Amino acid sequence: MSINVLRFTTAGNVDDGKSTLIGRLLVETEGAFEDQIEGARRENERRGGKGIDFSLLTDGLKAEREQGITIDVAYRYFATPKRKFIIADAPGHEQYTRNLVTSASTSDLAVILVDARNGMVTQSRRHAFIAYLLGIRHFIVAINKMDLVEFKREAYDAIRMDFIDFIERLGGADVYCIPISALEGDLVTEPSPRMSWYNGPKLLELLESIEVDDHQSERPFRFPVQLVSRPPGQEFADFRGYMGRVASGSVRVGDAVVVLPSGARTTVTGIVTQDGRLDEAFSRQSVTLLLADDLDISRGDLISSETSLPAARTEFKATLCWMNERKLRLNHRYVLRHTTKSVRCIINEIDYRLDVNTLDRESPVTELQTNDIGQVRIKTLQPIVCDPYDANRQTGGFILLDETNDTVAAGMIQG
């Protein structure tokens, strides 16, 4: 099923022009308010510039504006007559690579910006690799700042071939390359007579037309329970509902389901929302399920379709993106947060660490540091009900927290 709301993340090295590109898209699609545009104009003039600094429309935090970099993940929204868009502007600075994991984990597509003067640098490869690791299989490579290389095709061709080769070594994906100047507007929403050698679509046209399937809706039904609902009042005396968000698939009234990890089987008798009852609920909808039997169900349990059941596991391999300044410590206690459940765990082995430039697997390894990516073996105190990440992003992903409640890593469960 093709989707009409495209969620995409922008990524790339610091100062490669991500915020400027998004700002221009917002202005040229009327996705920014007049007072925001005027504020960006005044702020740029205060700094001695002329016209609009498009990056100021997305760099909202004071620290970001002062440094000229994006620190937080900035979410923005715009629409054209053909499609609606949700953009996550991920930080480019190496210190904030962890924020890309947040933005990429819910995105359908990644726009990787590359400075035409510098080509693919380590952070470009790291961002592309993380996006691929998180299940993104559609990439637009926006080769930016073509105005600074005199719009020469040779610069574009070299980067295009380098990126395609990198993605093919990962396993392949849909890759679309386009030369642009986010600052001057070439090939963002308007054609560029200065790059007449390029005969492909403009960036906005590509975003409007690219086909991205909603795979989560096509996967088996998964429903992590967030809360058991027992409203007060005599009229709700017999009401017992299970609140949550449909992680994948769909469910209809009358469907047979299994509650895990207990394995109890029952039938869906009702689907309730704030707007009334539904006959069917789909991926990404928040609903309350009513079941035929009065079962012992609590937060962290998972309601699944009868077919293609997930596994309840206490030991598994996972790919970790380490995001904390404190190194990973083998056999140290962490908290693993998976869907709506939190369990204690240890990491008892590191199989290898990946070099994002060469894609070589480095082994033996006894630690992971900030921004390292590696495969590890995890043991949990209680079972988690999960799918491999490549089969289901929602039930195959997790985060790790340390004893201070800091998020130290994001992980993807392997099959």
GROMACS .gro file of C-alpha atoms in nm:
model
  415
    1MET     CA    1   0.000   0.000   0.000
    2SER     CA    2   0.150   0.335  -0.107
    3ILE     CA    3   0.133   0.610   0.155
    4ASN     CA    4   0.029   0.972   0.106
    5VAL     CA    5   0.210   1.101   0.416
    6LEU     CA    6   0.585   1.075   0.366
    7ARG     CA    7   0.801   1.072   0.677
    8PHE     CA    8   1.162   1.147   0.593
    9THR     CA    9   1.478   1.240   0.778
   10THR     CA   10   1.756   1.465   0.661
   11ALA     CA   11   2.110   1.361   0.749
   12GLY     CA   12   2.470   1.428   0.658
   13ASN     CA   13   2.777   1.595   0.802
   14VAL     CA   14   2.759   1.917   1.003
   15ASP     CA   15   2.721   2.227   0.785
   16ASP     CA   16   2.629   2.032   0.473
   17GLY     CA   17   2.311   2.242   0.445
   18LYS     CA   18   2.032   2.031   0.595
   19SER     CA   19   1.858   2.312   0.783
   20THR     CA   20   1.894   2.550   0.488
   21LEU     CA   21   1.734   2.296   0.256
   22ILE     CA   22   1.440   2.235   0.489
   23GLY     CA   23   1.394   2.607   0.543
   24ARG     CA   24   1.376   2.664   0.168
   25LEU     CA   25   1.127   2.379   0.125
   26LEU     CA   26   0.908   2.527   0.398
   27VAL     CA   27   0.913   2.874   0.245
   28GLU     CA   28   0.856   2.763  -0.113
   29THR     CA   29   0.568   2.529  -0.019
   30GLU     CA   30   0.412   2.789   0.213
   31GLY     CA   31   0.489   2.570   0.513
   32ALA     CA   32   0.632   2.860   0.715
   33PHE     CA   33   0.438   3.148   0.868
   34GLU     CA   34   0.504   3.505   0.755
   35ASP     CA   35   0.622   3.609   1.102
   36GLN     CA   36   0.873   3.320   1.102
   37ILE     CA   37   1.008   3.425   0.764
   38GLU     CA   38   1.030   3.788   0.872
   39GLY     CA   39   1.203   3.684   1.196
   40ALA     CA   40   1.462   3.486   1.001
   41ARG     CA   41   1.517   3.785   0.775
   42ARG     CA   42   1.566   4.025   1.068
   43GLU     CA   43   1.798   3.786   1.252
   44ASN     CA   44   2.013   3.744   0.942
   45GLU     CA   45   2.034   4.119   0.893
   46ARG     CA   46   2.132   4.159   1.260
   47ARG     CA   47   2.428   3.935   1.184
   48GLY     CA   48   2.523   4.141   0.881
   49GLY     CA   49   2.364   3.923   0.614
   50LYS     CA   50   2.105   4.001   0.349
   51GLY     CA   51   1.769   3.838   0.284
   52ILE     CA   52   1.649   3.519   0.454
   53ASP     CA   53   1.879   3.272   0.626
   54PHE     CA   54   1.664   2.965   0.564
   55SER     CA   55   1.842   2.761   0.833
   56LEU     CA   56   1.703   2.992   1.104
   57LEU     CA   57   1.354   2.859   1.031
   58THR     CA   58   1.452   2.517   1.167
   59ASP     CA   59   1.736   2.584   1.412
   60GLY     CA   60   1.500   2.673   1.694
   61LEU     CA   61   1.718   2.646   2.006
   62LYS     CA   62   1.928   2.943   2.111
   63ALA     CA   63   2.241   2.725   2.129
   64GLU     CA   64   2.177   2.610   1.773
   65ARG     CA   65   2.133   2.962   1.641
   66GLU     CA   66   2.449   3.084   1.809
   67GLN     CA   67   2.663   2.794   1.684
   68GLY     CA   68   2.498   2.763   1.344
   69ILE     CA   69   2.440   2.391   1.388
   70THR     CA   70   2.139   2.171   1.466
   71ILE     CA   71   2.149   2.004   1.808
   72ASP     CA   72   1.799   1.866   1.862
   73VAL     CA   73   1.585   1.671   1.615
   74ALA     CA   74   1.361   1.938   1.464
   75TYR     CA   75   1.029   1.813   1.325
   76ARG     CA   76   0.861   2.020   1.056
   77TYR     CA   77   0.551   1.974   0.844
   78PHE     CA   78   0.449   2.089   0.499
   79ALA     CA   79   0.220   1.979   0.219
   80THR     CA   80   0.173   2.007  -0.154
   81PRO     CA   81  -0.138   1.918  -0.355
   82LYS     CA   82   0.015   1.573  -0.412
   83ARG     CA   83   0.138   1.469  -0.066
   84LYS     CA   84   0.185   1.561   0.301
   85PHE     CA   85   0.531   1.555   0.456
   86ILE     CA   86   0.683   1.513   0.803
   87ILE     CA   87   1.051   1.607   0.816
   88ALA     CA   88   1.297   1.519   1.091
   89ASP     CA   89   1.608   1.736   1.065
   90ALA     CA   90   1.877   1.525   1.235
   91PRO     CA   91   2.197   1.682   1.370
   92GLY     CA   92   2.508   1.653   1.158
   93HIS     CA   93   2.766   1.707   1.430
   94GLU     CA   94   2.931   1.385   1.546
   95GLN     CA   95   2.847   1.467   1.909
   96TYR     CA   96   2.474   1.441   1.830
   97THR     CA   97   2.475   1.135   1.606
   98ARG     CA   98   2.248   0.960   1.859
   99ASN     CA   99   1.965   1.193   1.758
  100LEU     CA  100   1.969   1.046   1.407
  101VAL     CA  101   1.862   0.713   1.556
  102THR     CA  102   1.549   0.887   1.688
  103SER     CA  103   1.463   1.050   1.357
  104ALA     CA  104   1.549   0.755   1.129
  105SER     CA  105   1.364   0.492   1.331
  106THR     CA  106   1.024   0.628   1.225
  107SER     CA  107   1.115   0.752   0.875
  108ASP     CA  108   1.031   0.600   0.538
  109LEU     CA  109   1.311   0.773   0.348
  110ALA     CA  110   1.642   0.949   0.415
  111VAL     CA  111   1.766   1.258   0.237
  112ILE     CA  112   2.145   1.249   0.276
  113LEU     CA  113   2.311   1.584   0.208
  114VAL     CA  114   2.670   1.582   0.087
  115ASP     CA  115   2.884   1.891   0.037
  116ALA     CA  116   2.994   1.886  -0.328
  117ARG     CA  117   3.337   2.021  -0.226
  118ASN     CA  118   3.412   1.749   0.031
  119GLY     CA  119   3.237   1.439  -0.101
  120MET     CA  120   3.146   1.147   0.125
  121VAL     CA  121   3.311   1.193   0.465
  122THR     CA  122   3.301   0.959   0.765
  123GLN     CA  123   2.989   1.121   0.910
  124SER     CA  124   2.808   1.094   0.574
  125ARG     CA  125   2.880   0.721   0.570
  126ARG     CA  126   2.786   0.680   0.936
  127HIS     CA  127   2.451   0.850   0.883
  128ALA     CA  128   2.374   0.648   0.570
  129PHE     CA  129   2.474   0.328   0.751
  130ILE     CA  130   2.258   0.405   1.057
  131ALA     CA  131   1.961   0.487   0.835
  132TYR     CA  132   2.009   0.158   0.650
  133LEU     CA  133   2.051  -0.029   0.977
  134LEU     CA  134   1.721   0.118   1.098
  135GLY     CA  135   1.536  -0.022   0.799
  136ILE     CA  136   1.535   0.269   0.554
  137ARG     CA  137   1.557   0.142   0.196
  138HIS     CA  138   1.486   0.465   0.006
  139PHE     CA  139   1.762   0.729  -0.016
  140ILE     CA  140   1.781   1.065  -0.189
  141VAL     CA  141   2.139   1.190  -0.209
  142ALA     CA  142   2.122   1.570  -0.234
  143ILE     CA  143   2.466   1.678  -0.351
  144ASN     CA  144   2.457   2.031  -0.215
  145LYS     CA  145   2.655   2.351  -0.263
  146MET     CA  146   2.698   2.289  -0.634
  147ASP     CA  147   2.736   2.668  -0.667
  148LEU     CA  148   3.071   2.635  -0.486
  149VAL     CA  149   3.208   2.390  -0.745
  150GLU     CA  150   3.084   2.597  -1.039
  151PHE     CA  151   2.799   2.348  -1.101
  152LYS     CA  152   3.044   2.100  -1.253
  153ARG     CA  153   2.903   1.759  -1.339
  154GLU     CA  154   3.229   1.585  -1.246
  155ALA     CA  155   3.182   1.666  -0.876
  156TYR     CA  156   2.827   1.530  -0.886
  157ASP     CA  157   2.923   1.210  -1.071
  158ALA     CA  158   3.207   1.126  -0.832
  159ILE     CA  159   2.985   1.153  -0.522
  160ARG     CA  160   2.697   0.970  -0.690
  161MET     CA  161   2.915   0.670  -0.773
  162ASP     CA  162   3.074   0.671  -0.426
  163PHE     CA  163   2.736   0.664  -0.250
  164ILE     CA  164   2.586   0.398  -0.477
  165ASP     CA  165   2.891   0.176  -0.422
  166PHE     CA  166   2.860   0.222  -0.043
  167ILE     CA  167   2.489   0.129  -0.039
  168GLU     CA  168   2.545  -0.174  -0.265
  169ARG     CA  169   2.804  -0.302  -0.018
  170LEU     CA  170   2.541  -0.277   0.256
  171GLY     CA  171   2.296  -0.486   0.055
  172GLY     CA  172   2.134  -0.245  -0.187
  173ALA     CA  173   1.848   0.006  -0.174
  174ASP     CA  174   1.663   0.255  -0.393
  175VAL     CA  175   1.901   0.548  -0.445
  176TYR     CA  176   1.817   0.874  -0.621
  177CYS     CA  177   2.088   1.136  -0.667
  178ILE     CA  178   2.029   1.503  -0.741
  179PRO     CA  179   2.264   1.805  -0.758
  180ILE     CA  180   2.129   2.112  -0.575
  181SER     CA  181   2.212   2.445  -0.422
  182ALA     CA  182   1.992   2.481  -0.114
  183LEU     CA  183   2.120   2.835  -0.063
  184GLU     CA  184   2.042   2.959  -0.414
  185GLY     CA  185   1.750   2.727  -0.484
  186ASP     CA  186   1.882   2.534  -0.785
  187LEU     CA  187   1.681   2.213  -0.843
  188VAL     CA  188   1.504   2.229  -0.505
  189THR     CA  189   1.168   2.342  -0.640
  190GLU     CA  190   1.279   2.523  -0.956
  191PRO     CA  191   1.486   2.412  -1.258
  192SER     CA  192   1.850   2.518  -1.291
  193PRO     CA  193   1.978   2.655  -1.622
  194ARG     CA  194   2.325   2.635  -1.467
  195MET     CA  195   2.297   2.254  -1.454
  196SER     CA  196   2.145   2.184  -1.793
  197TRP     CA  197   2.342   1.856  -1.799
  198TYR     CA  198   2.107   1.715  -1.533
  199ASN     CA  199   1.782   1.584  -1.683
  200GLY     CA  200   1.617   1.427  -1.375
  201PRO     CA  201   1.337   1.556  -1.150
  202LYS     CA  202   1.372   1.846  -0.908
  203LEU     CA  203   1.399   1.754  -0.539
  204LEU     CA  204   1.039   1.843  -0.450
  205GLU     CA  205   0.910   1.653  -0.754
  206LEU     CA  206   1.106   1.349  -0.641
  207LEU     CA  207   0.966   1.371  -0.287
  208GLU     CA  208   0.614   1.398  -0.427
  209SER     CA  209   0.644   1.103  -0.661
  210ILE     CA  210   0.866   0.848  -0.488
  211GLU     CA  211   0.678   0.529  -0.404
  212VAL     CA  212   0.718   0.418  -0.043
  213ASP     CA  213   0.513   0.126   0.084
  214ASP     CA  214   0.363   0.120   0.433
  215HIS     CA  215   0.513  -0.216   0.526
  216GLN     CA  216   0.403  -0.192   0.890
  217SER     CA  217   0.038  -0.220   0.783
  218GLU     CA  218   0.114  -0.535   0.585
  219ARG     CA  219   0.294  -0.717   0.869
  220PRO     CA  220   0.130  -0.946   1.127
  221PHE     CA  221  -0.080  -0.775   1.395
  222ARG     CA  222   0.117  -0.661   1.700
  223PHE     CA  223  -0.032  -0.461   1.990
  224PRO     CA  224   0.191  -0.379   2.292
  225VAL     CA  225  -0.034  -0.307   2.592
  226GLN     CA  226   0.034   0.033   2.748
  227LEU     CA  227  -0.243   0.045   3.008
  228VAL     CA  228  -0.535  -0.158   3.140
  229SER     CA  229  -0.844   0.066   3.136
  230ARG     CA  230  -1.105   0.036   3.413
  231PRO     CA  231  -1.302   0.365   3.405
  232PRO     CA  232  -1.487   0.471   3.722
  233GLY     CA  233  -1.866   0.483   3.733
  234GLN     CA  234  -2.148   0.232   3.749
  235GLU     CA  235  -2.199   0.240   3.372
  236PHE     CA  236  -1.843   0.106   3.329
  237ALA     CA  237  -1.868  -0.166   3.595
  238ASP     CA  238  -1.801  -0.444   3.343
  239PHE     CA  239  -1.562  -0.248   3.119
  240ARG     CA  240  -1.206  -0.379   3.093
  241GLY     CA  241  -1.004  -0.253   2.800
  242TYR     CA  242  -0.643  -0.269   2.692
  243MET     CA  243  -0.499   0.057   2.566
  244GLY     CA  244  -0.211   0.094   2.325
  245ARG     CA  245  -0.095   0.173   1.974
  246VAL     CA  246  -0.113  -0.077   1.692
  247ALA     CA  247   0.254  -0.145   1.617
  248SER     CA  248   0.190  -0.333   1.294
  249GLY     CA  249  -0.080  -0.501   1.091
  250SER     CA  250  -0.451  -0.459   1.153
  251VAL     CA  251  -0.721  -0.611   1.372
  252ARG     CA  252  -1.096  -0.651   1.330
  253VAL     CA  253  -1.375  -0.718   1.575
  254GLY     CA  254  -1.413  -1.098   1.586
  255ASP     CA  255  -1.044  -1.172   1.520
  256ALA     CA  256  -0.880  -1.448   1.722
  257VAL     CA  257  -0.571  -1.323   1.905
  258VAL     CA  258  -0.299  -1.452   2.140
  259VAL     CA  259  -0.175  -1.270   2.451
  260LEU     CA  260   0.198  -1.309   2.508
  261PRO     CA  261   0.404  -1.418   2.690
  262SER     CA  262   0.125  -1.615   2.865
  263GLY     CA  263  -0.002  -1.771   2.540
  264ALA     CA  264  -0.369  -1.721   2.636
  265ARG     CA  265  -0.607  -1.719   2.338
  266THR     CA  266  -0.917  -1.504   2.308
  267THR     CA  267  -1.124  -1.298   2.063
  268VAL     CA  268  -1.150  -0.923   2.002
  269THR     CA  269  -1.504  -0.810   2.089
  270GLY     CA  270  -1.461  -0.435   2.052
  271ILE     CA  271  -1.228  -0.157   1.934
  272VAL     CA  272  -1.280   0.175   2.115
  273THR     CA  273  -1.139   0.522   2.045
  274GLN     CA  274  -1.214   0.871   2.174
  275ASP     CA  275  -1.422   0.924   1.861
  276GLY     CA  276  -1.630   0.609   1.908
  277ARG     CA  277  -1.610   0.242   1.818
  278LEU     CA  278  -1.438   0.095   1.513
  279ASP     CA  279  -1.481  -0.227   1.319
  280GLU     CA  280  -1.110  -0.236   1.233
  281ALA     CA  281  -0.787  -0.070   1.353
  282PHE     CA  282  -0.466  -0.026   1.157
  283SER     CA  283  -0.094   0.030   1.215
  284ARG     CA  284  -0.012   0.353   1.405
  285GLN     CA  285  -0.366   0.393   1.546
  286SER     CA  286  -0.410   0.434   1.921
  287VAL     CA  287  -0.708   0.231   2.041
  288THR     CA  288  -0.853   0.036   2.332
  289LEU     CA  289  -0.918  -0.334   2.266
  290LEU     CA  290  -1.198  -0.528   2.435
  291LEU     CA  291  -1.153  -0.904   2.466
  292ALA     CA  292  -1.398  -1.190   2.513
  293ASP     CA  293  -1.222  -1.333   2.819
  294ASP     CA  294  -1.117  -1.181   3.150
  295LEU     CA  295  -0.744  -1.252   3.129
  296ASP     CA  296  -0.446  -1.153   3.341
  297ILE     CA  297  -0.298  -0.887   3.112
  298SER     CA  298  -0.075  -0.598   3.217
  299ARG     CA  299   0.147  -0.328   3.070
  300GLY     CA  300   0.427  -0.482   2.865
  301ASP     CA  301   0.225  -0.778   2.741
  302LEU     CA  302   0.172  -0.808   2.367
  303ILE     CA  303  -0.149  -0.902   2.183
  304SER     CA  304  -0.077  -1.075   1.852
  305SER     CA  305  -0.254  -1.235   1.561
  306GLU     CA  306  -0.275  -1.615   1.582
  307THR     CA  307  -0.051  -1.660   1.280
  308SER     CA  308   0.320  -1.567   1.261
  309LEU     CA  309   0.362  -1.539   1.637
  310PRO     CA  310   0.657  -1.341   1.775
  311ALA     CA  311   0.907  -1.515   2.002
  312ALA     CA  312   0.949  -1.476   2.378
  313ARG     CA  313   1.326  -1.455   2.426
  314THR     CA  314   1.573  -1.403   2.709
  315GLU     CA  315   1.888  -1.437   2.497
  316PHE     CA  316   1.951  -1.292   2.153
  317LYS     CA  317   2.197  -1.117   1.925
  318ALA     CA  318   2.148  -0.746   1.854
  319THR     CA  319   2.313  -0.465   1.663
  320LEU     CA  320   2.385  -0.171   1.894
  321CYS     CA  321   2.445   0.196   1.817
  322TRP     CA  322   2.630   0.314   2.129
  323MET     CA  323   2.530   0.672   2.210
  324ASN     CA  324   2.677   0.752   2.551
  325GLU     CA  325   3.009   0.899   2.659
  326ARG     CA  326   3.050   0.615   2.908
  327LYS     CA  327   3.174   0.300   2.734
  328LEU     CA  328   2.976  -0.021   2.713
  329ARG     CA  329   3.074  -0.249   3.001
  330LEU     CA  330   3.043  -0.624   2.958
  331ASN     CA  331   2.828  -0.798   3.221
  332HIS     CA  332   2.716  -0.462   3.359
  333ARG     CA  333   2.346  -0.426   3.440
  334TYR     CA  334   2.136  -0.219   3.203
  335VAL     CA  335   1.763  -0.168   3.157
  336LEU     CA  336   1.628  -0.277   2.819
  337ARG     CA  337   1.315  -0.088   2.712
  338HIS     CA  338   1.125  -0.274   2.440
  339THR     CA  339   0.783  -0.153   2.320
  340THR     CA  340   0.601  -0.091   2.652
  341LYS     CA  341   0.809  -0.327   2.866
  342SER     CA  342   1.128  -0.265   3.064
  343VAL     CA  343   1.352  -0.551   3.182
  344ARG     CA  344   1.696  -0.578   3.335
  345CYS     CA  345   1.971  -0.720   3.115
  346ILE     CA  346   2.342  -0.769   3.070
  347ILE     CA  347   2.559  -0.769   2.759
  348ASN     CA  348   2.786  -1.070   2.793
  349GLU     CA  349   2.973  -1.060   2.461
  350ILE     CA  350   3.063  -0.830   2.172
  351ASP     CA  351   3.089  -1.024   1.847
  352TYR     CA  352   3.239  -0.740   1.646
  353ARG     CA  353   3.252  -0.365   1.589
  354LEU     CA  354   3.185  -0.219   1.242
  355ASP     CA  355   3.415   0.028   1.069
  356VAL     CA  356   3.166   0.260   0.895
  357ASN     CA  357   3.422   0.362   0.631
  358THR     CA  358   3.535   0.019   0.519
  359LEU     CA  359   3.243  -0.189   0.660
  360ASP     CA  360   3.506  -0.425   0.802
  361ARG     CA  361   3.413  -0.622   1.117
  362GLU     CA  362   3.669  -0.563   1.390
  363SER     CA  363   3.717  -0.849   1.634
  364PRO     CA  364   3.798  -0.929   1.912
  365VAL     CA  365   3.642  -0.625   2.086
  366THR     CA  366   3.585  -0.566   2.457
  367GLU     CA  367   3.413  -0.226   2.448
  368LEU     CA  368   3.198   0.010   2.243
  369GLN     CA  369   3.243   0.386   2.261
  370THR     CA  370   3.033   0.683   2.153
  371ASN     CA  371   2.899   0.638   1.796
  372ASP     CA  372   3.038   0.284   1.769
  373ILE     CA  373   2.818   0.023   1.600
  374GLY     CA  374   2.858  -0.342   1.684
  375GLN     CA  375   2.689  -0.678   1.722
  376VAL     CA  376   2.644  -0.800   2.080
  377ARG     CA  377   2.482  -1.082   2.277
  378ILE     CA  378   2.222  -0.984   2.536
  379LYS     CA  379   2.065  -1.177   2.821
  380THR     CA  380   1.749  -1.045   2.992
  381LEU     CA  381   1.613  -1.126   3.337
  382GLN     CA  382   1.259  -1.166   3.198
  383PRO     CA  383   1.149  -1.265   2.847
  384ILE     CA  384   1.062  -1.001   2.590
  385VAL     CA  385   0.817  -1.078   2.309
  386CYS     CA  386   0.985  -0.967   1.989
  387ASP     CA  387   1.042  -1.006   1.617
  388PRO     CA  388   1.371  -0.966   1.430
  389TYR     CA  389   1.416  -0.599   1.341
  390ASP     CA  390   1.425  -0.665   0.968
  391ALA     CA  391   1.082  -0.830   1.000
  392ASN     CA  392   0.923  -0.562   1.221
  393ARG     CA  393   1.083  -0.232   1.316
  394GLN     CA  394   0.842  -0.169   1.605
  395THR     CA  395   0.880  -0.502   1.787
  396GLY     CA  396   1.242  -0.557   1.686
  397GLY     CA  397   1.388  -0.235   1.821
  398PHE     CA  398   1.480  -0.132   2.175
  399ILE     CA  399   1.684   0.116   2.378
  400LEU     CA  400   1.924   0.058   2.667
  401LEU     CA  401   1.936   0.272   2.980
  402ASP     CA  402   2.201   0.281   3.251
  403GLU     CA  403   2.158   0.313   3.627
  404THR     CA  404   2.118   0.693   3.596
  405ASN     CA  405   1.830   0.645   3.350
  406ASP     CA  406   2.037   0.786   3.062
  407THR     CA  407   1.980   0.632   2.720
  408VAL     CA  408   2.312   0.469   2.630
  409ALA     CA  409   2.227   0.273   2.313
  410ALA     CA  410   1.966   0.188   2.054
  411GLY     CA  411   1.942  -0.173   1.944
  412MET     CA  412   1.801  -0.392   1.672
  413ILE     CA  413   1.724  -0.757   1.745
  414GLN     CA  414   1.873  -1.005   1.501
  415GLY     CA  415   1.693  -1.315   1.374
   0.00000   0.00000   0.00000
